[in-house]
Structures are given as structure tokens and as C-alpha cells.
JSON list of C-alpha atoms in Angstrom, two decimals:
[
{"chain": "N", "resi": 117, "resn": "UNK", "atom": "CA", "xyz": [0.00, 0.00, 0.00]},
{"chain": "N", "resi": 118, "resn": "UNK", "atom": "CA", "xyz": [1.49, 3.31, -1.05]},
{"chain": "N", "resi": 119, "resn": "UNK", "atom": "CA", "xyz": [1.19, 6.56, 0.85]},
{"chain": "N", "resi": 120, "resn": "UNK", "atom": "CA", "xyz": [-1.40, 8.99, -0.45]},
{"chain": "N", "resi": 121, "resn": "UNK", "atom": "CA", "xyz": [-0.08, 11.76, -2.66]},
{"chain": "N", "resi": 122, "resn": "UNK", "atom": "CA", "xyz": [-0.16, 15.23, -1.10]},
{"chain": "N", "resi": 123, "resn": "UNK", "atom": "CA", "xyz": [-3.01, 17.46, -2.17]},
{"chain": "N", "resi": 124, "resn": "UNK", "atom": "CA", "xyz": [-2.35, 19.94, -4.93]},
{"chain": "N", "resi": 125, "resn": "UNK", "atom": "CA", "xyz": [-3.62, 23.06, -3.18]},
{"chain": "N", "resi": 126, "resn": "UNK", "atom": "CA", "xyz": [-4.47, 26.26, -5.03]},
{"chain": "N", "resi": 127, "resn": "UNK", "atom": "CA", "xyz": [-4.49, 29.79, -3.62]},
{"chain": "N", "resi": 128, "resn": "UNK", "atom": "CA", "xyz": [-5.92, 32.71, -5.59]},
{"chain": "N", "resi": 129, "resn": "UNK", "atom": "CA", "xyz": [-5.34, 36.42, -4.89]},
{"chain": "N", "resi": 130, "resn": "UNK", "atom": "CA", "xyz": [-5.58, 39.67, -6.82]},
{"chain": "N", "resi": 131, "resn": "UNK", "atom": "CA", "xyz": [-2.12, 41.04, -7.64]},
{"chain": "N", "resi": 132, "resn": "UNK", "atom": "CA", "xyz": [-1.14, 43.70, -5.11]},
{"chain": "N", "resi": 133, "resn": "UNK", "atom": "CA", "xyz": [1.52, 46.40, -5.00]},
{"chain": "N", "resi": 134, "resn": "UNK", "atom": "CA", "xyz": [3.99, 45.69, -2.18]},
{"chain": "N", "resi": 135, "resn": "UNK", "atom": "CA", "xyz": [1.68, 43.11, -0.58]},
{"chain": "N", "resi": 136, "resn": "UNK", "atom": "CA", "xyz": [1.53, 42.68, 3.18]},
{"chain": "N", "resi": 137, "resn": "UNK", "atom": "CA", "xyz": [3.05, 39.66, 4.94]},
{"chain": "N", "resi": 138, "resn": "UNK", "atom": "CA", "xyz": [-0.20, 37.69, 4.98]},
{"chain": "N", "resi": 139, "resn": "UNK", "atom": "CA", "xyz": [-0.04, 37.50, 1.18]},
{"chain": "N", "resi": 140, "resn": "UNK", "atom": "CA", "xyz": [3.21, 35.54, 1.42]},
{"chain": "N", "resi": 141, "resn": "UNK", "atom": "CA", "xyz": [1.81, 33.30, 4.16]},
{"chain": "N", "resi": 142, "resn": "UNK", "atom": "CA", "xyz": [-0.94, 32.35, 1.72]},
{"chain": "N", "resi": 143, "resn": "UNK", "atom": "CA", "xyz": [1.55, 31.76, -1.10]},
{"chain": "N", "resi": 144, "resn": "UNK", "atom": "CA", "xyz": [3.56, 29.51, 1.22]},
{"chain": "N", "resi": 145, "resn": "UNK", "atom": "CA", "xyz": [0.47, 27.35, 1.82]},
{"chain": "N", "resi": 146, "resn": "UNK", "atom": "CA", "xyz": [-0.13, 26.72, -1.90]},
{"chain": "N", "resi": 147, "resn": "UNK", "atom": "CA", "xyz": [1.16, 24.22, -4.43]},
{"chain": "N", "resi": 148, "resn": "UNK", "atom": "CA", "xyz": [-0.07, 26.50, -7.21]},
{"chain": "N", "resi": 149, "resn": "UNK", "atom": "CA", "xyz": [-0.68, 30.23, -6.76]},
{"chain": "N", "resi": 150, "resn": "UNK", "atom": "CA", "xyz": [-2.94, 32.11, -9.15]},
{"chain": "N", "resi": 151, "resn": "UNK", "atom": "CA", "xyz": [-2.78, 35.88, -9.56]},
{"chain": "N", "resi": 152, "resn": "UNK", "atom": "CA", "xyz": [-6.42, 36.88, -10.06]},
{"chain": "N", "resi": 153, "resn": "UNK", "atom": "CA", "xyz": [-5.73, 39.45, -12.76]},
{"chain": "N", "resi": 154, "resn": "UNK", "atom": "CA", "xyz": [-8.86, 38.85, -14.85]},
{"chain": "N", "resi": 155, "resn": "UNK", "atom": "CA", "xyz": [-11.26, 40.75, -12.55]},
{"chain": "N", "resi": 156, "resn": "UNK", "atom": "CA", "xyz": [-12.19, 44.43, -12.73]},
{"chain": "N", "resi": 157, "resn": "UNK", "atom": "CA", "xyz": [-9.55, 46.93, -11.64]},
{"chain": "N", "resi": 158, "resn": "UNK", "atom": "CA", "xyz": [-10.60, 49.03, -8.67]},
{"chain": "N", "resi": 159, "resn": "UNK", "atom": "CA", "xyz": [-9.14, 52.45, -8.07]},
{"chain": "N", "resi": 160, "resn": "UNK", "atom": "CA", "xyz": [-7.98, 53.22, -4.54]},
{"chain": "N", "resi": 161, "resn": "UNK", "atom": "CA", "xyz": [-7.44, 49.52, -3.85]},
{"chain": "N", "resi": 162, "resn": "UNK", "atom": "CA", "xyz": [-4.37, 47.50, -2.90]},
{"chain": "N", "resi": 163, "resn": "UNK", "atom": "CA", "xyz": [-4.07, 46.54, -6.58]},
{"chain": "N", "resi": 164, "resn": "UNK", "atom": "CA", "xyz": [-2.05, 49.70, -7.24]},
{"chain": "N", "resi": 165, "resn": "UNK", "atom": "CA", "xyz": [-0.99, 51.02, -3.84]},
{"chain": "N", "resi": 166, "resn": "UNK", "atom": "CA", "xyz": [0.22, 50.16, -0.36]},
{"chain": "N", "resi": 167, "resn": "UNK", "atom": "CA", "xyz": [1.52, 51.71, 2.85]},
{"chain": "N", "resi": 168, "resn": "UNK", "atom": "CA", "xyz": [4.94, 52.27, 4.34]},
{"chain": "N", "resi": 169, "resn": "UNK", "atom": "CA", "xyz": [5.70, 53.62, 7.81]},
{"chain": "N", "resi": 170, "resn": "UNK", "atom": "CA", "xyz": [7.46, 56.96, 8.23]},
{"chain": "N", "resi": 171, "resn": "UNK", "atom": "CA", "xyz": [8.40, 58.99, 11.29]},
{"chain": "N", "resi": 172, "resn": "UNK", "atom": "CA", "xyz": [5.23, 60.99, 10.65]},
{"chain": "N", "resi": 173, "resn": "UNK", "atom": "CA", "xyz": [3.01, 57.91, 10.37]},
{"chain": "N", "resi": 174, "resn": "UNK", "atom": "CA", "xyz": [1.67, 55.83, 7.49]},
{"chain": "N", "resi": 175, "resn": "UNK", "atom": "CA", "xyz": [2.35, 56.95, 3.91]},
{"chain": "N", "resi": 176, "resn": "UNK", "atom": "CA", "xyz": [0.49, 55.56, 0.90]},
{"chain": "N", "resi": 177, "resn": "UNK", "atom": "CA", "xyz": [2.54, 54.80, -2.22]},
{"chain": "N", "resi": 178, "resn": "UNK", "atom": "CA", "xyz": [0.38, 54.65, -5.36]},
{"chain": "N", "resi": 179, "resn": "UNK", "atom": "CA", "xyz": [1.30, 53.50, -8.86]},
{"chain": "N", "resi": 180, "resn": "UNK", "atom": "CA", "xyz": [-0.41, 55.88, -11.33]},
{"chain": "N", "resi": 181, "resn": "UNK", "atom": "CA", "xyz": [-2.32, 54.25, -14.17]},
{"chain": "N", "resi": 182, "resn": "UNK", "atom": "CA", "xyz": [-3.55, 55.44, -17.53]},
{"chain": "N", "resi": 183, "resn": "UNK", "atom": "CA", "xyz": [-7.18, 56.27, -18.19]},
{"chain": "N", "resi": 184, "resn": "UNK", "atom": "CA", "xyz": [-9.32, 53.22, -18.85]},
{"chain": "N", "resi": 185, "resn": "UNK", "atom": "CA", "xyz": [-12.92, 52.05, -19.03]},
{"chain": "N", "resi": 186, "resn": "UNK", "atom": "CA", "xyz": [-14.52, 51.26, -15.69]},
{"chain": "N", "resi": 187, "resn": "UNK", "atom": "CA", "xyz": [-14.85, 47.54, -16.44]},
{"chain": "N", "resi": 188, "resn": "UNK", "atom": "CA", "xyz": [-11.20, 47.10, -17.54]},
{"chain": "N", "resi": 189, "resn": "UNK", "atom": "CA", "xyz": [-9.62, 43.98, -15.98]},
{"chain": "N", "resi": 190, "resn": "UNK", "atom": "CA", "xyz": [-6.44, 44.27, -13.95]},
{"chain": "N", "resi": 191, "resn": "UNK", "atom": "CA", "xyz": [-4.30, 42.58, -16.61]},
{"chain": "N", "resi": 192, "resn": "UNK", "atom": "CA", "xyz": [-5.19, 45.28, -19.16]},
{"chain": "N", "resi": 193, "resn": "UNK", "atom": "CA", "xyz": [-4.35, 48.26, -16.92]},
{"chain": "N", "resi": 194, "resn": "UNK", "atom": "CA", "xyz": [-1.32, 50.25, -18.07]},
{"chain": "N", "resi": 195, "resn": "UNK", "atom": "CA", "xyz": [0.99, 52.22, -15.79]},
{"chain": "N", "resi": 196, "resn": "UNK", "atom": "CA", "xyz": [1.25, 55.96, -16.41]},
{"chain": "N", "resi": 197, "resn": "UNK", "atom": "CA", "xyz": [5.02, 56.33, -16.64]},
{"chain": "N", "resi": 198, "resn": "UNK", "atom": "CA", "xyz": [4.71, 59.96, -17.70]},
{"chain": "N", "resi": 199, "resn": "UNK", "atom": "CA", "xyz": [4.73, 60.58, -13.95]},
{"chain": "N", "resi": 200, "resn": "UNK", "atom": "CA", "xyz": [8.02, 60.08, -12.05]},
{"chain": "N", "resi": 201, "resn": "UNK", "atom": "CA", "xyz": [6.39, 57.73, -9.56]},
{"chain": "N", "resi": 202, "resn": "UNK", "atom": "CA", "xyz": [9.31, 55.28, -9.39]},
{"chain": "N", "resi": 203, "resn": "UNK", "atom": "CA", "xyz": [11.74, 57.97, -8.25]},
{"chain": "N", "resi": 204, "resn": "UNK", "atom": "CA", "xyz": [9.15, 59.29, -5.78]},
{"chain": "N", "resi": 205, "resn": "UNK", "atom": "CA", "xyz": [8.54, 55.86, -4.28]},
{"chain": "N", "resi": 206, "resn": "UNK", "atom": "CA", "xyz": [12.25, 55.16, -3.93]},
{"chain": "N", "resi": 207, "resn": "UNK", "atom": "CA", "xyz": [12.84, 58.58, -2.38]},
{"chain": "N", "resi": 208, "resn": "UNK", "atom": "CA", "xyz": [10.01, 57.94, 0.11]},
{"chain": "N", "resi": 209, "resn": "UNK", "atom": "CA", "xyz": [11.41, 54.52, 0.98]},
{"chain": "N", "resi": 210, "resn": "UNK", "atom": "CA", "xyz": [14.91, 55.93, 1.47]},
{"chain": "N", "resi": 211, "resn": "UNK", "atom": "CA", "xyz": [13.59, 58.73, 3.69]},
{"chain": "N", "resi": 212, "resn": "UNK", "atom": "CA", "xyz": [11.44, 56.34, 5.75]},
{"chain": "N", "resi": 213, "resn": "UNK", "atom": "CA", "xyz": [13.93, 53.50, 6.18]},
{"chain": "N", "resi": 214, "resn": "UNK", "atom": "CA", "xyz": [17.40, 54.88, 5.53]},
{"chain": "N", "resi": 215, "resn": "UNK", "atom": "CA", "xyz": [18.43, 54.34, 9.16]},
{"chain": "N", "resi": 216, "resn": "UNK", "atom": "CA", "xyz": [16.76, 50.96, 9.67]},
{"chain": "N", "resi": 217, "resn": "UNK", "atom": "CA", "xyz": [19.06, 47.96, 10.25]},
{"chain": "N", "resi": 218, "resn": "UNK", "atom": "CA", "xyz": [18.39, 46.16, 6.95]},
{"chain": "N", "resi": 219, "resn": "UNK", "atom": "CA", "xyz": [18.04, 49.19, 4.69]},
{"chain": "N", "resi": 220, "resn": "UNK", "atom": "CA", "xyz": [20.93, 48.18, 2.41]},
{"chain": "N", "resi": 221, "resn": "UNK", "atom": "CA", "xyz": [19.43, 44.71, 1.86]},
{"chain": "N", "resi": 222, "resn": "UNK", "atom": "CA", "xyz": [15.96, 46.08, 1.20]},
{"chain": "N", "resi": 223, "resn": "UNK", "atom": "CA", "xyz": [17.18, 48.97, -0.94]},
{"chain": "N", "resi": 224, "resn": "UNK", "atom": "CA", "xyz": [19.13, 46.66, -3.24]},
{"chain": "N", "resi": 225, "resn": "UNK", "atom": "CA", "xyz": [15.95, 44.70, -3.91]},
{"chain": "N", "resi": 226, "resn": "UNK", "atom": "CA", "xyz": [13.53, 47.61, -4.30]},
{"chain": "N", "resi": 227, "resn": "UNK", "atom": "CA", "xyz": [15.77, 49.78, -6.45]},
{"chain": "N", "resi": 228, "resn": "UNK", "atom": "CA", "xyz": [16.48, 46.86, -8.78]},
{"chain": "N", "resi": 229, "resn": "UNK", "atom": "CA", "xyz": [12.80, 45.89, -9.04]},
{"chain": "N", "resi": 230, "resn": "UNK", "atom": "CA", "xyz": [11.52, 49.40, -9.75]},
{"chain": "N", "resi": 231, "resn": "UNK", "atom": "CA", "xyz": [14.23, 49.97, -12.34]},
{"chain": "N", "resi": 232, "resn": "UNK", "atom": "CA", "xyz": [13.46, 46.73, -14.17]},
{"chain": "N", "resi": 233, "resn": "UNK", "atom": "CA", "xyz": [12.03, 47.12, -17.66]},
{"chain": "N", "resi": 234, "resn": "UNK", "atom": "CA", "xyz": [8.59, 45.56, -18.04]},
{"chain": "N", "resi": 235, "resn": "UNK", "atom": "CA", "xyz": [5.93, 45.95, -20.70]},
{"chain": "N", "resi": 236, "resn": "UNK", "atom": "CA", "xyz": [4.07, 48.76, -18.91]},
{"chain": "N", "resi": 237, "resn": "UNK", "atom": "CA", "xyz": [1.27, 46.68, -17.45]},
{"chain": "N", "resi": 238, "resn": "UNK", "atom": "CA", "xyz": [0.34, 47.13, -13.80]},
{"chain": "N", "resi": 239, "resn": "UNK", "atom": "CA", "xyz": [-0.03, 43.38, -13.30]},
{"chain": "N", "resi": 240, "resn": "UNK", "atom": "CA", "xyz": [3.38, 42.76, -14.84]},
{"chain": "N", "resi": 241, "resn": "UNK", "atom": "CA", "xyz": [4.88, 45.05, -12.20]},
{"chain": "N", "resi": 242, "resn": "UNK", "atom": "CA", "xyz": [2.93, 43.74, -9.22]},
{"chain": "N", "resi": 243, "resn": "UNK", "atom": "CA", "xyz": [3.10, 40.05, -10.13]},
{"chain": "N", "resi": 244, "resn": "UNK", "atom": "CA", "xyz": [6.79, 40.27, -10.99]},
{"chain": "N", "resi": 245, "resn": "UNK", "atom": "CA", "xyz": [7.72, 42.15, -7.84]},
{"chain": "N", "resi": 246, "resn": "UNK", "atom": "CA", "xyz": [5.70, 39.77, -5.64]},
{"chain": "N", "resi": 247, "resn": "UNK", "atom": "CA", "xyz": [7.23, 36.68, -7.25]},
{"chain": "N", "resi": 248, "resn": "UNK", "atom": "CA", "xyz": [10.71, 38.11, -6.83]},
{"chain": "N", "resi": 249, "resn": "UNK", "atom": "CA", "xyz": [10.10, 38.78, -3.13]},
{"chain": "N", "resi": 250, "resn": "UNK", "atom": "CA", "xyz": [8.57, 35.34, -2.64]},
{"chain": "N", "resi": 251, "resn": "UNK", "atom": "CA", "xyz": [11.61, 33.71, -4.24]},
{"chain": "N", "resi": 252, "resn": "UNK", "atom": "CA", "xyz": [13.87, 35.57, -1.79]},
{"chain": "N", "resi": 253, "resn": "UNK", "atom": "CA", "xyz": [11.77, 34.05, 1.00]},
{"chain": "N", "resi": 254, "resn": "UNK", "atom": "CA", "xyz": [12.06, 30.54, -0.42]},
{"chain": "N", "resi": 255, "resn": "UNK", "atom": "CA", "xyz": [8.37, 30.52, -1.40]},
{"chain": "N", "resi": 256, "resn": "UNK", "atom": "CA", "xyz": [8.19, 29.01, -4.86]},
{"chain": "N", "resi": 257, "resn": "UNK", "atom": "CA", "xyz": [4.79, 27.55, -5.73]},
{"chain": "N", "resi": 258, "resn": "UNK", "atom": "CA", "xyz": [3.86, 27.09, -9.35]},
{"chain": "N", "resi": 259, "resn": "UNK", "atom": "CA", "xyz": [2.57, 30.51, -10.44]},
{"chain": "N", "resi": 260, "resn": "UNK", "atom": "CA", "xyz": [-0.23, 31.15, -12.96]},
{"chain": "N", "resi": 261, "resn": "UNK", "atom": "CA", "xyz": [-2.06, 34.28, -14.06]},
{"chain": "N", "resi": 262, "resn": "UNK", "atom": "CA", "xyz": [-5.82, 33.92, -14.26]},
{"chain": "N", "resi": 263, "resn": "UNK", "atom": "CA", "xyz": [-6.02, 35.87, -17.52]},
{"chain": "N", "resi": 264, "resn": "UNK", "atom": "CA", "xyz": [-4.16, 33.01, -19.21]},
{"chain": "N", "resi": 265, "resn": "UNK", "atom": "CA", "xyz": [-6.69, 30.43, -18.00]},
{"chain": "N", "resi": 266, "resn": "UNK", "atom": "CA", "xyz": [-9.86, 32.07, -19.36]},
{"chain": "N", "resi": 267, "resn": "UNK", "atom": "CA", "xyz": [-11.90, 30.35, -16.64]},
{"chain": "N", "resi": 268, "resn": "UNK", "atom": "CA", "xyz": [-15.65, 31.09, -16.70]},
{"chain": "N", "resi": 269, "resn": "UNK", "atom": "CA", "xyz": [-18.00, 32.31, -13.99]},
{"chain": "N", "resi": 270, "resn": "UNK", "atom": "CA", "xyz": [-18.08, 35.04, -11.36]},
{"chain": "N", "resi": 271, "resn": "UNK", "atom": "CA", "xyz": [-17.26, 35.15, -7.65]},
{"chain": "N", "resi": 272, "resn": "UNK", "atom": "CA", "xyz": [-17.00, 31.65, -6.16]},
{"chain": "N", "resi": 273, "resn": "UNK", "atom": "CA", "xyz": [-17.89, 29.96, -9.46]},
{"chain": "N", "resi": 274, "resn": "UNK", "atom": "CA", "xyz": [-14.91, 31.67, -11.05]},
{"chain": "N", "resi": 275, "resn": "UNK", "atom": "CA", "xyz": [-12.61, 30.61, -8.21]},
{"chain": "N", "resi": 276, "resn": "UNK", "atom": "CA", "xyz": [-13.75, 27.00, -8.51]},
{"chain": "N", "resi": 277, "resn": "UNK", "atom": "CA", "xyz": [-13.28, 27.09, -12.29]},
{"chain": "N", "resi": 278, "resn": "UNK", "atom": "CA", "xyz": [-9.73, 28.36, -11.76]},
{"chain": "N", "resi": 279, "resn": "UNK", "atom": "CA", "xyz": [-9.01, 25.57, -9.26]},
{"chain": "N", "resi": 280, "resn": "UNK", "atom": "CA", "xyz": [-10.15, 23.02, -11.81]},
{"chain": "N", "resi": 281, "resn": "UNK", "atom": "CA", "xyz": [-8.22, 24.69, -14.63]},
{"chain": "N", "resi": 282, "resn": "UNK", "atom": "CA", "xyz": [-4.96, 24.33, -12.67]},
{"chain": "N", "resi": 283, "resn": "UNK", "atom": "CA", "xyz": [-5.90, 20.75, -11.67]},
{"chain": "N", "resi": 284, "resn": "UNK", "atom": "CA", "xyz": [-5.98, 21.52, -7.95]},
{"chain": "N", "resi": 285, "resn": "UNK", "atom": "CA", "xyz": [-7.41, 19.08, -5.42]},
{"chain": "N", "resi": 286, "resn": "UNK", "atom": "CA", "xyz": [-8.11, 21.69, -2.73]},
{"chain": "N", "resi": 287, "resn": "UNK", "atom": "CA", "xyz": [-8.39, 25.43, -2.23]},
{"chain": "N", "resi": 288, "resn": "UNK", "atom": "CA", "xyz": [-6.91, 27.64, 0.49]},
{"chain": "N", "resi": 289, "resn": "UNK", "atom": "CA", "xyz": [-8.50, 31.06, 0.81]},
{"chain": "N", "resi": 290, "resn": "UNK", "atom": "CA", "xyz": [-7.77, 34.16, 2.87]},
{"chain": "N", "resi": 291, "resn": "UNK", "atom": "CA", "xyz": [-10.16, 34.51, 5.81]},
{"chain": "N", "resi": 292, "resn": "UNK", "atom": "CA", "xyz": [-11.62, 37.68, 4.30]},
{"chain": "N", "resi": 293, "resn": "UNK", "atom": "CA", "xyz": [-13.37, 35.64, 1.59]},
{"chain": "N", "resi": 294, "resn": "UNK", "atom": "CA", "xyz": [-15.12, 33.29, 4.01]},
{"chain": "N", "resi": 295, "resn": "UNK", "atom": "CA", "xyz": [-18.45, 35.15, 4.22]},
{"chain": "N", "resi": 296, "resn": "UNK", "atom": "CA", "xyz": [-19.15, 35.46, 0.50]},
{"chain": "N", "resi": 297, "resn": "UNK", "atom": "CA", "xyz": [-17.84, 31.99, -0.30]},
{"chain": "N", "resi": 298, "resn": "UNK", "atom": "CA", "xyz": [-20.07, 30.43, 2.35]},
{"chain": "N", "resi": 299, "resn": "UNK", "atom": "CA", "xyz": [-22.98, 32.54, 1.11]},
{"chain": "N", "resi": 300, "resn": "UNK", "atom": "CA", "xyz": [-22.41, 31.38, -2.47]},
{"chain": "N", "resi": 301, "resn": "UNK", "atom": "CA", "xyz": [-22.12, 27.73, -1.40]},
{"chain": "N", "resi": 302, "resn": "UNK", "atom": "CA", "xyz": [-20.39, 26.81, -4.66]},
{"chain": "N", "resi": 303, "resn": "UNK", "atom": "CA", "xyz": [-17.48, 24.86, -3.19]},
{"chain": "N", "resi": 304, "resn": "UNK", "atom": "CA", "xyz": [-19.75, 23.01, -0.75]},
{"chain": "N", "resi": 305, "resn": "UNK", "atom": "CA", "xyz": [-22.15, 22.04, -3.53]},
{"chain": "N", "resi": 306, "resn": "UNK", "atom": "CA", "xyz": [-19.29, 20.74, -5.66]},
{"chain": "N", "resi": 307, "resn": "UNK", "atom": "CA", "xyz": [-17.74, 18.83, -2.76]},
{"chain": "N", "resi": 308, "resn": "UNK", "atom": "CA", "xyz": [-14.47, 20.65, -3.43]},
{"chain": "N", "resi": 309, "resn": "UNK", "atom": "CA", "xyz": [-12.27, 20.93, -0.30]},
{"chain": "N", "resi": 310, "resn": "UNK", "atom": "CA", "xyz": [-11.73, 24.54, 0.79]},
{"chain": "N", "resi": 311, "resn": "UNK", "atom": "CA", "xyz": [-10.27, 26.01, 3.96]},
{"chain": "N", "resi": 312, "resn": "UNK", "atom": "CA", "xyz": [-9.78, 29.54, 5.21]},
{"chain": "N", "resi": 313, "resn": "UNK", "atom": "CA", "xyz": [-6.41, 30.70, 6.46]},
{"chain": "N", "resi": 314, "resn": "UNK", "atom": "CA", "xyz": [-6.18, 33.61, 8.90]},
{"chain": "N", "resi": 315, "resn": "UNK", "atom": "CA", "xyz": [-3.22, 35.96, 8.78]},
{"chain": "N", "resi": 316, "resn": "UNK", "atom": "CA", "xyz": [-0.99, 35.27, 11.77]},
{"chain": "N", "resi": 317, "resn": "UNK", "atom": "CA", "xyz": [0.35, 38.70, 12.70]},
{"chain": "N", "resi": 318, "resn": "UNK", "atom": "CA", "xyz": [3.67, 38.70, 14.55]},
{"chain": "N", "resi": 319, "resn": "UNK", "atom": "CA", "xyz": [5.09, 41.99, 15.74]},
{"chain": "N", "resi": 320, "resn": "UNK", "atom": "CA", "xyz": [8.62, 42.94, 14.76]},
{"chain": "N", "resi": 321, "resn": "UNK", "atom": "CA", "xyz": [10.76, 46.00, 15.63]},
{"chain": "N", "resi": 322, "resn": "UNK", "atom": "CA", "xyz": [9.78, 49.02, 13.53]},
{"chain": "N", "resi": 323, "resn": "UNK", "atom": "CA", "xyz": [11.74, 51.67, 15.41]},
{"chain": "N", "resi": 324, "resn": "UNK", "atom": "CA", "xyz": [8.54, 53.27, 16.69]},
{"chain": "N", "resi": 325, "resn": "UNK", "atom": "CA", "xyz": [5.64, 52.48, 19.01]},
{"chain": "N", "resi": 326, "resn": "UNK", "atom": "CA", "xyz": [2.95, 51.27, 18.97]},
{"chain": "N", "resi": 327, "resn": "UNK", "atom": "CA", "xyz": [3.37, 48.55, 16.37]},
{"chain": "N", "resi": 328, "resn": "UNK", "atom": "CA", "xyz": [1.68, 49.38, 13.06]},
{"chain": "N", "resi": 329, "resn": "UNK", "atom": "CA", "xyz": [0.35, 46.19, 11.40]},
{"chain": "N", "resi": 330, "resn": "UNK", "atom": "CA", "xyz": [-0.47, 45.45, 7.78]},
{"chain": "N", "resi": 331, "resn": "UNK", "atom": "CA", "xyz": [2.23, 47.57, 6.17]},
{"chain": "N", "resi": 332, "resn": "UNK", "atom": "CA", "xyz": [3.53, 46.67, 2.73]},
{"chain": "N", "resi": 333, "resn": "UNK", "atom": "CA", "xyz": [6.22, 43.98, 3.01]},
{"chain": "N", "resi": 334, "resn": "UNK", "atom": "CA", "xyz": [8.96, 46.55, 2.44]},
{"chain": "N", "resi": 335, "resn": "UNK", "atom": "CA", "xyz": [8.46, 47.65, 6.06]},
{"chain": "N", "resi": 336, "resn": "UNK", "atom": "CA", "xyz": [9.40, 44.23, 7.43]},
{"chain": "N", "resi": 337, "resn": "UNK", "atom": "CA", "xyz": [12.17, 43.87, 4.87]},
{"chain": "N", "resi": 338, "resn": "UNK", "atom": "CA", "xyz": [13.88, 47.07, 5.98]},
{"chain": "N", "resi": 339, "resn": "UNK", "atom": "CA", "xyz": [13.48, 46.23, 9.66]},
{"chain": "N", "resi": 340, "resn": "UNK", "atom": "CA", "xyz": [14.29, 42.52, 9.89]},
{"chain": "N", "resi": 341, "resn": "UNK", "atom": "CA", "xyz": [15.70, 41.58, 6.47]},
{"chain": "N", "resi": 342, "resn": "UNK", "atom": "CA", "xyz": [14.94, 38.54, 4.37]},
{"chain": "N", "resi": 343, "resn": "UNK", "atom": "CA", "xyz": [15.91, 36.09, 7.11]},
{"chain": "N", "resi": 344, "resn": "UNK", "atom": "CA", "xyz": [13.61, 37.78, 9.60]},
{"chain": "N", "resi": 345, "resn": "UNK", "atom": "CA", "xyz": [10.79, 37.84, 7.07]},
{"chain": "N", "resi": 346, "resn": "UNK", "atom": "CA", "xyz": [11.16, 34.12, 6.47]},
{"chain": "N", "resi": 347, "resn": "UNK", "atom": "CA", "xyz": [10.37, 33.58, 10.14]},
{"chain": "N", "resi": 348, "resn": "UNK", "atom": "CA", "xyz": [7.37, 35.92, 9.98]},
{"chain": "N", "resi": 349, "resn": "UNK", "atom": "CA", "xyz": [5.74, 34.13, 7.04]},
{"chain": "N", "resi": 350, "resn": "UNK", "atom": "CA", "xyz": [6.75, 30.58, 7.97]},
{"chain": "N", "resi": 351, "resn": "UNK", "atom": "CA", "xyz": [3.99, 27.96, 7.57]},
{"chain": "N", "resi": 352, "resn": "UNK", "atom": "CA", "xyz": [4.95, 26.81, 11.09]},
{"chain": "N", "resi": 353, "resn": "UNK", "atom": "CA", "xyz": [3.13, 29.90, 12.41]},
{"chain": "N", "resi": 354, "resn": "UNK", "atom": "CA", "xyz": [-0.13, 28.86, 10.80]},
{"chain": "N", "resi": 355, "resn": "UNK", "atom": "CA", "xyz": [-2.52, 26.60, 12.62]}
]
């Protein structure tokens, strides 16, 4: 009798600019991670912005995008590089974290990533930057972009179709999706295993009090470095 093969678990999240640590915890729990880039882009969402922590408090860094129709999907959104946003973001990061213990390590990564030539798409920036950070953390699931799958449906039906398209046996979801997924009842009706993973927040030194949670990952990177971040997103912290 042979041992059962491990489940092929899928996780699905919209691409995010400088995602918070919980994003990487979810990636670490997945065999295959799908960037949900085929849904409608939402202005003033984490899709194009995130927070860093300065001496004056939280500061939002936003990637400007070109004008588009309201129903444009994330994968079709183009960055407005007529604005010097890359230099502004790097200047803000240097000002906020220049004296933090792992600034050199974090600066090398961020300056290289924001200087990298991409095709101008917002999702190309956010997916590429997130994958690069995940690789530094030793998190290397198979990665797919939903736009390439052309899976049908909306809401939970779309998520289930994506899981089937990537031949997953189970789905792991962020806790924030629990209410609408349970309301939809799609996974239950299909008998498809799904579980909800909470974000396990662990405080780390930020150089200021009180602790400010849910910053973009660059905050942890500058304060504890890649090795410290590996501890913060370790699957061992997840029940």
C-alpha cells in the first residue's frame, strides 16, 4: 500500500503592490498560486498602492495608471510612466527606512525591481515584484495568471473554475473571503475541499511604538531583512 499523494492546493489572490506579509503566508500554503488578474480593476485599492511607515506615520505609495474604461480587468491596466512615480517611491522609501538595520538589503531589492524594464502593465509590475520577493523568501509555488486560463463564472464559481483549470485538489482562501464563499455555497455544492487561512500577525521591531500592522512587506524587509521575514511568514506559524 502506497502513501497517499499530497493534495495539490491552489491559492488565488488579486495582484497587489507591495503586498503585506499575509499574502506571502498564503503563497507559502499553496502548491499552485494564481494571480487573479482577470477581474475588474478598482481604483484606490491595494491593486495599485500600499503603505509604508514613516516617522510621521503611514504613507500611501500609489502606482499611477492610464485612463481606462470602468470595467477594464487588472491585466489590461497600463501604468502611467509619464509621472516620475518610481523615483518618488524610492525617495520615500529611502527617507522612511534609511536608518533601519536592513536598509541596504531592502534597498538593493527595491531599487532593482523598480528599475526593471517591463511591458508597462500594472499586473506585470505587481506580479513580478511579488514573485521576486517570494523567491527571496524561499516561497516558490507554481505561479499562474488567471487571464491566461480564461476560466468562466463570477465570484465563487470563477474561483472554482480556476481551481479546476490548474488541476488543484483543494483550495486555500484568505479569511476575508469566508463570508461570501459560504454565502455562495459553490465549493460546498461541488464537494471541493476549501479552507480559510487567517493571517498570523507577529510583531517585529519598527523603530517606533505602537506597532503598526499590515504595512507593505517593504516595512518588514527594511526592519528585519529577508531572514527575519522568512520567520514571519513561515507555515509553522499557521494553525
